[in-house]
PDB file of C-alpha atoms in Angstrom:
ATOM      1  CA  MET A   1      39.471 -27.915   9.242  1.00 78.00           C
ATOM      2  CA  LYS A   2      40.209 -31.018   7.170  1.00 90.00           C
ATOM      3  CA  GLN A   3      37.061 -30.667   5.059  1.00 95.00           C
ATOM      4  CA  TYR A   4      37.828 -26.985   4.424  1.00 96.00           C
ATOM      5  CA  LEU A   5      41.322 -27.781   3.163  1.00 96.00           C
ATOM      6  CA  GLU A   6      40.015 -30.685   1.071  1.00 97.00           C
ATOM      7  CA  LEU A   7      37.572 -28.344  -0.651  1.00 98.00           C
ATOM      8  CA  CYS A   8      40.314 -25.783  -1.308  1.00 98.00           C
ATOM      9  CA  GLN A   9      42.561 -28.482  -2.781  1.00 98.00           C
ATOM     10  CA  ARG A  10      39.692 -29.835  -4.876  1.00 98.00           C
ATOM     11  CA  ILE A  11      39.106 -26.399  -6.402  1.00 98.00           C
ATOM     12  CA  VAL A  12      42.826 -26.020  -7.173  1.00 98.00           C
ATOM     13  CA  ASP A  13      43.043 -29.514  -8.721  1.00 98.00           C
ATOM     14  CA  GLU A  14      39.659 -29.864 -10.442  1.00 98.00           C
ATOM     15  CA  GLY A  15      38.245 -26.357 -10.820  1.00 98.00           C
ATOM     16  CA  HIS A  16      37.096 -24.852 -14.124  1.00 98.00           C
ATOM     17  CA  TRP A  17      37.708 -21.231 -15.024  1.00 97.00           C
ATOM     18  CA  VAL A  18      34.520 -19.167 -15.106  1.00 96.00           C
ATOM     19  CA  GLU A  19      34.232 -15.510 -16.105  1.00 92.00           C
ATOM     20  CA  ASN A  20      32.499 -13.447 -13.422  1.00 85.00           C
ATOM     21  CA  LYS A  21      30.603 -10.537 -14.950  1.00 82.00           C
ATOM     22  CA  ARG A  22      29.863  -8.782 -11.648  1.00 78.00           C
ATOM     23  CA  THR A  23      33.484  -8.479 -10.561  1.00 80.00           C
ATOM     24  CA  GLY A  24      35.289  -8.796 -13.899  1.00 88.00           C
ATOM     25  CA  ILE A  25      37.648 -11.361 -12.326  1.00 92.00           C
ATOM     26  CA  ARG A  26      37.816 -15.019 -13.331  1.00 95.00           C
ATOM     27  CA  CYS A  27      37.028 -17.728 -10.774  1.00 96.00           C
ATOM     28  CA  LEU A  28      38.354 -21.273 -10.491  1.00 98.00           C
ATOM     29  CA  THR A  29      35.112 -23.088  -9.763  1.00 98.00           C
ATOM     30  CA  VAL A  30      33.640 -26.438  -8.680  1.00 98.00           C
ATOM     31  CA  ILE A  31      29.970 -27.342  -8.295  1.00 98.00           C
ATOM     32  CA  ASN A  32      28.548 -28.860  -5.104  1.00 98.00           C
ATOM     33  CA  ALA A  33      30.304 -29.075  -1.784  1.00 98.00           C
ATOM     34  CA  ASP A  34      28.860 -30.578   1.395  1.00 98.00           C
ATOM     35  CA  LEU A  35      30.326 -29.635   4.754  1.00 98.00           C
ATOM     36  CA  GLU A  36      29.164 -30.442   8.270  1.00 98.00           C
ATOM     37  CA  TYR A  37      29.941 -29.021  11.687  1.00 98.00           C
ATOM     38  CA  ASP A  38      29.789 -30.902  14.967  1.00 98.00           C
ATOM     39  CA  VAL A  39      28.024 -28.378  17.173  1.00 98.00           C
ATOM     40  CA  ALA A  40      27.036 -31.028  19.726  1.00 98.00           C
ATOM     41  CA  ASN A  41      30.698 -31.675  20.556  1.00 98.00           C
ATOM     42  CA  ASN A  42      31.693 -28.016  20.154  1.00 98.00           C
ATOM     43  CA  LYS A  43      34.184 -28.479  17.304  1.00 97.00           C
ATOM     44  CA  PHE A  44      34.207 -24.827  16.277  1.00 98.00           C
ATOM     45  CA  PRO A  45      35.092 -24.630  12.536  1.00 97.00           C
ATOM     46  CA  LEU A  46      37.555 -21.772  12.778  1.00 96.00           C
ATOM     47  CA  ILE A  47      40.302 -21.763  10.139  1.00 96.00           C
ATOM     48  CA  THR A  48      43.703 -22.500  11.682  1.00 97.00           C
ATOM     49  CA  THR A  49      45.925 -22.304   8.586  1.00 97.00           C
ATOM     50  CA  ARG A  50      45.546 -18.527   8.790  1.00 96.00           C
ATOM     51  CA  LYS A  51      44.343 -16.217  11.514  1.00 95.00           C
ATOM     52  CA  SER A  52      40.579 -15.794  11.316  1.00 93.00           C
ATOM     53  CA  PHE A  53      38.698 -12.927  12.935  1.00 88.00           C
ATOM     54  CA  TYR A  54      35.631 -14.783  14.128  1.00 95.00           C
ATOM     55  CA  LYS A  55      33.950 -11.891  15.943  1.00 96.00           C
ATOM     56  CA  ALA A  56      33.222 -10.045  12.693  1.00 96.00           C
ATOM     57  CA  ALA A  57      31.401 -13.129  11.377  1.00 97.00           C
ATOM     58  CA  ILE A  58      29.329 -13.367  14.547  1.00 98.00           C
ATOM     59  CA  ALA A  59      28.579  -9.636  14.388  1.00 98.00           C
ATOM     60  CA  GLU A  60      27.313 -10.046  10.837  1.00 98.00           C
ATOM     61  CA  LEU A  61      25.062 -12.919  11.928  1.00 98.00           C
ATOM     62  CA  LEU A  62      23.669 -10.819  14.785  1.00 98.00           C
ATOM     63  CA  GLY A  63      22.878  -8.072  12.278  1.00 98.00           C
ATOM     64  CA  TYR A  64      20.999 -10.541  10.095  1.00 98.00           C
ATOM     65  CA  LEU A  65      19.014 -11.862  13.063  1.00 98.00           C
ATOM     66  CA  ARG A  66      18.083  -8.284  13.965  1.00 98.00           C
ATOM     67  CA  GLY A  67      17.015  -7.431  10.414  1.00 98.00           C
ATOM     68  CA  TYR A  68      19.612  -4.711   9.802  1.00 98.00           C
ATOM     69  CA  ASP A  69      19.552  -2.917   6.440  1.00 98.00           C
ATOM     70  CA  ASN A  70      22.373  -0.408   6.808  1.00 98.00           C
ATOM     71  CA  ALA A  71      26.158  -0.837   6.768  1.00 98.00           C
ATOM     72  CA  ALA A  72      26.491   1.654   9.630  1.00 98.00           C
ATOM     73  CA  GLN A  73      24.430  -0.663  11.839  1.00 98.00           C
ATOM     74  CA  PHE A  74      26.827  -3.497  11.041  1.00 98.00           C
ATOM     75  CA  ARG A  75      29.885  -1.312  11.706  1.00 98.00           C
ATOM     76  CA  ALA A  76      28.458  -0.362  15.086  1.00 98.00           C
ATOM     77  CA  ILE A  77      28.488  -4.009  16.203  1.00 98.00           C
ATOM     78  CA  GLY A  78      31.917  -4.810  14.757  1.00 97.00           C
ATOM     79  CA  CYS A  79      31.324  -5.890  11.152  1.00 97.00           C
ATOM     80  CA  ASN A  80      32.741  -4.023   8.133  1.00 95.00           C
ATOM     81  CA  THR A  81      31.867  -6.544   5.422  1.00 92.00           C
ATOM     82  CA  TRP A  82      28.942  -4.510   4.066  1.00 96.00           C
ATOM     83  CA  ASN A  83      30.763  -1.217   3.547  1.00 96.00           C
ATOM     84  CA  ALA A  84      31.883  -1.983  -0.004  1.00 93.00           C
ATOM     85  CA  ASN A  85      28.651  -3.555  -1.228  1.00 93.00           C
ATOM     86  CA  ALA A  86      26.612  -0.669   0.186  1.00 97.00           C
ATOM     87  CA  ASN A  87      28.859   2.155  -1.012  1.00 97.00           C
ATOM     88  CA  GLU A  88      31.145   0.966  -3.830  1.00 93.00           C
ATOM     89  CA  ASN A  89      28.931  -1.252  -5.980  1.00 90.00           C
ATOM     90  CA  SER A  90      28.263   0.884  -9.076  1.00 91.00           C
ATOM     91  CA  ALA A  91      24.993  -0.868  -9.945  1.00 93.00           C
ATOM     92  CA  TRP A  92      23.626  -0.242  -6.449  1.00 97.00           C
ATOM     93  CA  LEU A  93      24.888   3.355  -6.370  1.00 97.00           C
ATOM     94  CA  ASN A  94      22.769   4.022  -9.467  1.00 97.00           C
ATOM     95  CA  ASN A  95      19.745   2.083  -8.212  1.00 98.00           C
ATOM     96  CA  PRO A  96      16.677   4.291  -7.543  1.00 98.00           C
ATOM     97  CA  HIS A  97      15.770   2.136  -4.525  1.00 98.00           C
ATOM     98  CA  ARG A  98      18.999   3.091  -2.694  1.00 98.00           C
ATOM     99  CA  LYS A  99      18.169   5.453   0.179  1.00 97.00           C
ATOM    100  CA  GLY A 100      21.616   6.965   0.572  1.00 97.00           C
ATOM    101  CA  GLU A 101      25.007   6.293   2.126  1.00 98.00           C
ATOM    102  CA  ASP A 102      25.352   2.891   3.806  1.00 98.00           C
ATOM    103  CA  ASP A 103      21.898   1.724   2.718  1.00 98.00           C
ATOM    104  CA  MET A 104      21.883  -1.968   1.799  1.00 98.00           C
ATOM    105  CA  GLY A 105      18.247  -2.254   0.783  1.00 98.00           C
ATOM    106  CA  ARG A 106      16.033  -5.295   1.295  1.00 98.00           C
ATOM    107  CA  VAL A 107      18.699  -7.949   1.768  1.00 97.00           C
ATOM    108  CA  TYR A 108      19.380 -10.824   4.152  1.00 97.00           C
ATOM    109  CA  GLY A 109      17.939 -10.045   7.588  1.00 95.00           C
ATOM    110  CA  VAL A 110      15.319  -7.666   6.206  1.00 98.00           C
ATOM    111  CA  GLN A 111      13.778 -10.609   4.388  1.00 98.00           C
ATOM    112  CA  GLY A 112      14.165 -12.851   7.432  1.00 98.00           C
ATOM    113  CA  ARG A 113      12.441 -10.458   9.832  1.00 98.00           C
ATOM    114  CA  ALA A 114      10.146  -8.422   7.537  1.00 98.00           C
ATOM    115  CA  TRP A 115       9.219 -10.397   4.401  1.00 98.00           C
ATOM    116  CA  GLN A 116       6.764  -8.240   2.464  1.00 97.00           C
ATOM    117  CA  LYS A 117       3.339  -9.863   2.023  1.00 96.00           C
ATOM    118  CA  PRO A 118       0.910  -8.997  -0.802  1.00 95.00           C
ATOM    119  CA  ASP A 119      -1.454  -7.247   1.625  1.00 96.00           C
ATOM    120  CA  GLY A 120       1.274  -4.819   2.692  1.00 94.00           C
ATOM    121  CA  THR A 121       1.980  -6.434   6.065  1.00 97.00           C
ATOM    122  CA  THR A 122       5.225  -8.223   6.882  1.00 97.00           C
ATOM    123  CA  LEU A 123       6.094 -11.743   7.992  1.00 98.00           C
ATOM    124  CA  ASP A 124       8.696 -12.366  10.696  1.00 98.00           C
ATOM    125  CA  GLN A 125      10.072 -15.736   9.618  1.00 98.00           C
ATOM    126  CA  LEU A 126      12.554 -16.035  12.463  1.00 98.00           C
ATOM    127  CA  LYS A 127      10.022 -15.411  15.234  1.00 98.00           C
ATOM    128  CA  LYS A 128       7.705 -18.082  13.823  1.00 98.00           C
ATOM    129  CA  ILE A 129      10.548 -20.619  13.906  1.00 98.00           C
ATOM    130  CA  VAL A 130      11.597 -19.721  17.447  1.00 98.00           C
ATOM    131  CA  ASP A 131       8.016 -19.867  18.711  1.00 98.00           C
ATOM    132  CA  ASN A 132       7.508 -23.299  17.167  1.00 98.00           C
ATOM    133  CA  LEU A 133      10.782 -24.786  18.352  1.00 98.00           C
ATOM    134  CA  LYS A 134      10.309 -23.509  21.895  1.00 98.00           C
ATOM    135  CA  ASN A 135       7.088 -25.521  21.956  1.00 97.00           C
ATOM    136  CA  GLY A 136       8.675 -28.640  20.469  1.00 97.00           C
ATOM    137  CA  VAL A 137       6.993 -28.108  17.111  1.00 98.00           C
ATOM    138  CA  ASP A 138       8.671 -29.002  13.813  1.00 98.00           C
ATOM    139  CA  ASP A 139       6.251 -28.658  10.904  1.00 97.00           C
ATOM    140  CA  ARG A 140       9.003 -29.729   8.463  1.00 97.00           C
ATOM    141  CA  ALA A 141       9.017 -26.175   7.206  1.00 97.00           C
ATOM    142  CA  GLU A 142      11.000 -24.369   9.897  1.00 98.00           C
ATOM    143  CA  ILE A 143      12.696 -22.415   7.137  1.00 98.00           C
ATOM    144  CA  LEU A 144      14.406 -19.040   7.311  1.00 98.00           C
ATOM    145  CA  THR A 145      15.038 -17.742   3.792  1.00 98.00           C
ATOM    146  CA  PHE A 146      16.559 -14.497   2.588  1.00 98.00           C
ATOM    147  CA  TYR A 147      16.015 -15.413  -1.077  1.00 98.00           C
ATOM    148  CA  ASN A 148      13.278 -13.201  -2.538  1.00 98.00           C
ATOM    149  CA  PRO A 149      13.695 -12.878  -6.332  1.00 97.00           C
ATOM    150  CA  GLY A 150      10.862 -10.352  -6.476  1.00 96.00           C
ATOM    151  CA  GLU A 151      12.978  -7.876  -4.518  1.00 97.00           C
ATOM    152  CA  PHE A 152      16.481  -8.495  -5.850  1.00 97.00           C
ATOM    153  CA  ASP A 153      16.436  -5.058  -7.483  1.00 97.00           C
ATOM    154  CA  MET A 154      15.730  -3.502  -4.074  1.00 98.00           C
ATOM    155  CA  GLY A 155      19.006  -4.578  -2.466  1.00 98.00           C
ATOM    156  CA  CYS A 156      22.733  -4.170  -3.024  1.00 97.00           C
ATOM    157  CA  LEU A 157      23.472  -7.926  -3.241  1.00 94.00           C
ATOM    158  CA  ARG A 158      21.598 -11.151  -3.749  1.00 94.00           C
ATOM    159  CA  PRO A 159      22.048 -13.419  -0.728  1.00 96.00           C
ATOM    160  CA  CYS A 160      24.825 -15.992  -0.989  1.00 95.00           C
ATOM    161  CA  MET A 161      23.971 -18.220   1.978  1.00 97.00           C
ATOM    162  CA  HIS A 162      20.273 -17.836   1.421  1.00 98.00           C
ATOM    163  CA  THR A 163      18.243 -20.435   3.328  1.00 98.00           C
ATOM    164  CA  HIS A 164      18.414 -22.160   6.713  1.00 98.00           C
ATOM    165  CA  THR A 165      16.205 -25.148   7.575  1.00 98.00           C
ATOM    166  CA  PHE A 166      15.854 -26.247  11.200  1.00 98.00           C
ATOM    167  CA  SER A 167      14.931 -29.839  12.010  1.00 98.00           C
ATOM    168  CA  LEU A 168      13.920 -31.200  15.408  1.00 98.00           C
ATOM    169  CA  LEU A 169      14.490 -34.823  16.434  1.00 98.00           C
ATOM    170  CA  GLY A 170      13.352 -35.296  20.013  1.00 97.00           C
ATOM    171  CA  ASP A 171      15.122 -32.592  21.988  1.00 97.00           C
ATOM    172  CA  THR A 172      17.974 -32.155  19.483  1.00 98.00           C
ATOM    173  CA  LEU A 173      18.029 -29.396  16.880  1.00 98.00           C
ATOM    174  CA  TYR A 174      19.750 -29.705  13.501  1.00 99.00           C
ATOM    175  CA  LEU A 175      20.431 -27.109  10.827  1.00 99.00           C
ATOM    176  CA  THR A 176      20.788 -27.391   7.058  1.00 98.00           C
ATOM    177  CA  SER A 177      22.091 -24.243   5.362  1.00 98.00           C
ATOM    178  CA  TYR A 178      22.118 -23.634   1.612  1.00 98.00           C
ATOM    179  CA  GLN A 179      24.549 -21.369  -0.201  1.00 98.00           C
ATOM    180  CA  ARG A 180      24.351 -20.518  -3.913  1.00 98.00           C
ATOM    181  CA  SER A 181      27.850 -19.020  -4.190  1.00 96.00           C
ATOM    182  CA  CYS A 182      30.965 -19.008  -2.017  1.00 97.00           C
ATOM    183  CA  ASP A 183      34.247 -17.099  -2.163  1.00 96.00           C
ATOM    184  CA  VAL A 184      36.186 -19.902  -0.478  1.00 97.00           C
ATOM    185  CA  PRO A 185      39.386 -18.092   0.648  1.00 96.00           C
ATOM    186  CA  LEU A 186      37.525 -15.147   2.194  1.00 93.00           C
ATOM    187  CA  GLY A 187      33.854 -15.900   2.652  1.00 92.00           C
ATOM    188  CA  LEU A 188      33.723 -19.556   3.620  1.00 96.00           C
ATOM    189  CA  ASN A 189      35.169 -19.199   7.106  1.00 93.00           C
ATOM    190  CA  PHE A 190      32.586 -16.493   7.825  1.00 94.00           C
ATOM    191  CA  ASN A 191      29.876 -18.831   6.577  1.00 97.00           C
ATOM    192  CA  GLN A 192      31.149 -21.812   8.569  1.00 97.00           C
ATOM    193  CA  ILE A 193      31.207 -19.768  11.755  1.00 98.00           C
ATOM    194  CA  GLN A 194      27.708 -18.459  11.086  1.00 98.00           C
ATOM    195  CA  CYS A 195      26.211 -21.907  10.474  1.00 98.00           C
ATOM    196  CA  PHE A 196      27.754 -23.186  13.715  1.00 98.00           C
ATOM    197  CA  VAL A 197      26.739 -20.176  15.816  1.00 98.00           C
ATOM    198  CA  LEU A 198      23.236 -20.010  14.335  1.00 98.00           C
ATOM    199  CA  LEU A 199      22.505 -23.583  15.369  1.00 98.00           C
ATOM    200  CA  ALA A 200      24.126 -23.161  18.796  1.00 98.00           C
ATOM    201  CA  LEU A 201      22.220 -19.917  19.476  1.00 98.00           C
ATOM    202  CA  MET A 202      18.865 -21.231  18.270  1.00 98.00           C
ATOM    203  CA  ALA A 203      19.214 -24.380  20.360  1.00 98.00           C
ATOM    204  CA  GLN A 204      20.121 -22.304  23.415  1.00 98.00           C
ATOM    205  CA  ILE A 205      17.208 -19.846  23.186  1.00 98.00           C
ATOM    206  CA  CYS A 206      14.738 -22.629  22.382  1.00 98.00           C
ATOM    207  CA  GLY A 207      15.807 -24.864  25.270  1.00 98.00           C
ATOM    208  CA  LEU A 208      17.127 -27.622  22.996  1.00 98.00           C
ATOM    209  CA  LYS A 209      20.319 -29.577  22.459  1.00 98.00           C
ATOM    210  CA  ALA A 210      22.382 -28.768  19.379  1.00 98.00           C
ATOM    211  CA  GLY A 211      23.179 -31.551  16.921  1.00 98.00           C
ATOM    212  CA  LYS A 212      24.995 -31.037  13.620  1.00 98.00           C
ATOM    213  CA  ALA A 213      24.906 -28.207  11.115  1.00 98.00           C
ATOM    214  CA  TYR A 214      24.948 -29.280   7.462  1.00 98.00           C
ATOM    215  CA  HIS A 215      26.228 -26.774   4.910  1.00 98.00           C
ATOM    216  CA  LYS A 216      25.566 -27.226   1.193  1.00 98.00           C
ATOM    217  CA  ILE A 217      27.388 -24.969  -1.271  1.00 98.00           C
ATOM    218  CA  VAL A 218      26.395 -24.970  -4.949  1.00 98.00           C
ATOM    219  CA  ASN A 219      29.146 -22.856  -6.568  1.00 98.00           C
ATOM    220  CA  ALA A 220      32.458 -22.866  -4.653  1.00 98.00           C
ATOM    221  CA  HIS A 221      35.225 -20.757  -6.146  1.00 98.00           C
ATOM    222  CA  ILE A 222      38.620 -19.112  -5.742  1.00 97.00           C
ATOM    223  CA  TYR A 223      39.156 -15.817  -7.562  1.00 96.00           C
ATOM    224  CA  GLU A 224      42.118 -15.648  -9.919  1.00 96.00           C
ATOM    225  CA  ASN A 225      43.828 -12.986  -7.796  1.00 95.00           C
ATOM    226  CA  GLN A 226      43.493 -15.250  -4.706  1.00 97.00           C
ATOM    227  CA  LEU A 227      44.784 -18.448  -6.263  1.00 97.00           C
ATOM    228  CA  GLU A 228      48.526 -18.009  -5.682  1.00 97.00           C
ATOM    229  CA  LEU A 229      48.061 -17.243  -1.982  1.00 97.00           C
ATOM    230  CA  MET A 230      45.780 -20.247  -1.540  1.00 97.00           C
ATOM    231  CA  ARG A 231      47.889 -22.726  -3.521  1.00 97.00           C
ATOM    232  CA  ASP A 232      51.373 -21.635  -2.488  1.00 97.00           C
ATOM    233  CA  VAL A 233      50.794 -20.359   1.048  1.00 97.00           C
ATOM    234  CA  GLN A 234      47.679 -21.527   2.867  1.00 97.00           C
ATOM    235  CA  LEU A 235      47.562 -25.070   1.479  1.00 97.00           C
ATOM    236  CA  LYS A 236      51.216 -25.570   2.434  1.00 97.00           C
ATOM    237  CA  ARG A 237      50.498 -25.056   6.134  1.00 97.00           C
ATOM    238  CA  GLU A 238      49.718 -27.767   8.673  1.00 96.00           C
ATOM    239  CA  PRO A 239      46.377 -27.235  10.456  1.00 96.00           C
ATOM    240  CA  PHE A 240      45.906 -27.192  14.219  1.00 96.00           C
ATOM    241  CA  GLU A 241      43.106 -28.806  16.236  1.00 96.00           C
ATOM    242  CA  SER A 242      39.700 -27.103  16.213  1.00 95.00           C
ATOM    243  CA  PRO A 243      39.016 -24.703  19.091  1.00 98.00           C
ATOM    244  CA  SER A 244      35.796 -24.551  21.123  1.00 98.00           C
ATOM    245  CA  LEU A 245      33.190 -21.794  21.457  1.00 98.00           C
ATOM    246  CA  THR A 246      31.516 -20.572  24.644  1.00 98.00           C
ATOM    247  CA  ILE A 247      28.257 -18.607  24.389  1.00 98.00           C
ATOM    248  CA  ASN A 248      27.003 -16.499  27.288  1.00 98.00           C
ATOM    249  CA  PRO A 249      24.393 -18.723  29.013  1.00 98.00           C
ATOM    250  CA  ASN A 250      22.350 -15.630  29.913  1.00 98.00           C
ATOM    251  CA  ILE A 251      21.239 -15.391  26.272  1.00 98.00           C
ATOM    252  CA  LYS A 252      17.851 -17.045  26.646  1.00 98.00           C
ATOM    253  CA  THR A 253      15.435 -15.414  24.193  1.00 98.00           C
ATOM    254  CA  LEU A 254      15.187 -13.901  20.739  1.00 98.00           C
ATOM    255  CA  GLU A 255      14.573 -10.588  22.483  1.00 98.00           C
ATOM    256  CA  ASP A 256      17.973 -10.906  24.168  1.00 98.00           C
ATOM    257  CA  ILE A 257      19.620 -11.286  20.760  1.00 98.00           C
ATOM    258  CA  GLU A 258      17.774  -8.225  19.508  1.00 98.00           C
ATOM    259  CA  ALA A 259      18.416  -6.042  22.540  1.00 98.00           C
ATOM    260  CA  TRP A 260      21.798  -6.507  24.168  1.00 98.00           C
ATOM    261  CA  VAL A 261      23.917  -9.369  22.842  1.00 98.00           C
ATOM    262  CA  THR A 262      27.363  -8.379  21.518  1.00 98.00           C
ATOM    263  CA  THR A 263      30.369 -10.255  20.205  1.00 98.00           C
ATOM    264  CA  ASP A 264      31.780 -10.146  23.739  1.00 98.00           C
ATOM    265  CA  ASP A 265      29.190 -12.797  24.620  1.00 98.00           C
ATOM    266  CA  PHE A 266      31.106 -15.286  22.447  1.00 98.00           C
ATOM    267  CA  THR A 267      34.569 -16.519  23.411  1.00 98.00           C
ATOM    268  CA  VAL A 268      36.861 -19.007  21.707  1.00 98.00           C
ATOM    269  CA  GLU A 269      39.198 -21.275  23.641  1.00 97.00           C
ATOM    270  CA  GLY A 270      42.192 -23.218  22.381  1.00 97.00           C
ATOM    271  CA  TYR A 271      42.607 -21.335  19.112  1.00 97.00           C
ATOM    272  CA  GLN A 272      46.019 -21.943  17.520  1.00 97.00           C
ATOM    273  CA  TYR A 273      46.611 -20.416  14.112  1.00 97.00           C
ATOM    274  CA  HIS A 274      49.158 -19.462  11.476  1.00 97.00           C
ATOM    275  CA  GLU A 275      49.706 -15.823  10.550  1.00 96.00           C
ATOM    276  CA  ALA A 276      46.990 -13.950   8.670  1.00 95.00           C
ATOM    277  CA  ILE A 277      46.774 -13.946   4.862  1.00 95.00           C
ATOM    278  CA  LYS A 278      45.457 -10.809   3.173  1.00 93.00           C
ATOM    279  CA  TYR A 279      43.278 -12.145   0.361  1.00 93.00           C
ATOM    280  CA  PRO A 280      41.893  -9.566  -2.087  1.00 88.00           C
ATOM    281  CA  PHE A 281      38.115  -8.969  -1.944  1.00 80.00           C
ATOM    282  CA  ALA A 282      36.076  -8.780  -5.161  1.00 74.00           C
ATOM    283  CA  VAL A 283      33.239  -6.233  -5.045  1.00 66.00           C
TER     284      VAL A 283
END
């Protein structure tokens, strides 16, 4: 929680105004932020200076791990974050690759589970990583990436948190996640939760211990219409201690994640929080 608030304060104090062509709204911006999450000791990085709805973030992660490409699929598991990008983004609505209502195109999990190869077949990046880690193999390239510039025009949004690298030291698994762009008031808590849960889940299904998750953000920003709420409300609040996360121990394989896991398999204990803040979302 401390590192989150320090980043928010840094943006307020040191940020530069940048015009954002996609949204038409200016951003107060800093470059390079490094966060880390103590998964080994179960310090769940859930924001306490406002109420955070962690299950939607976990639902989104599950959709990525399953390779979902449709906002309706995400809604069905409890995540509404893709509705606007799939159905209200004017550039995507006019894109000939869009298949119809709720279609997201070849974004995020599609790339992770079905990367298109030149011969027309697909590569399942995630399965390769799981298979290796289960056998104690780390080839120093256990990399899950959603970043495919050759297919940017085939999806509604370029990935923000785009690459996850898994590293194995003995029987302990570490994660380094890279993010090109981050809406700090709204998106960052989703991203923090997802980094933490991704490492915890991967360690669990691979029979490993979880270490730390390292989160590198290149462009961290607060939109102009979010700034007053961040500066005058959220940053004035005293944080509470971090809660802990319990994951259903019956989740043992990648197939379990694909077939039956829901957000009900994740429970948070000891979560104290201030009242919610309704930050505006820039499409």
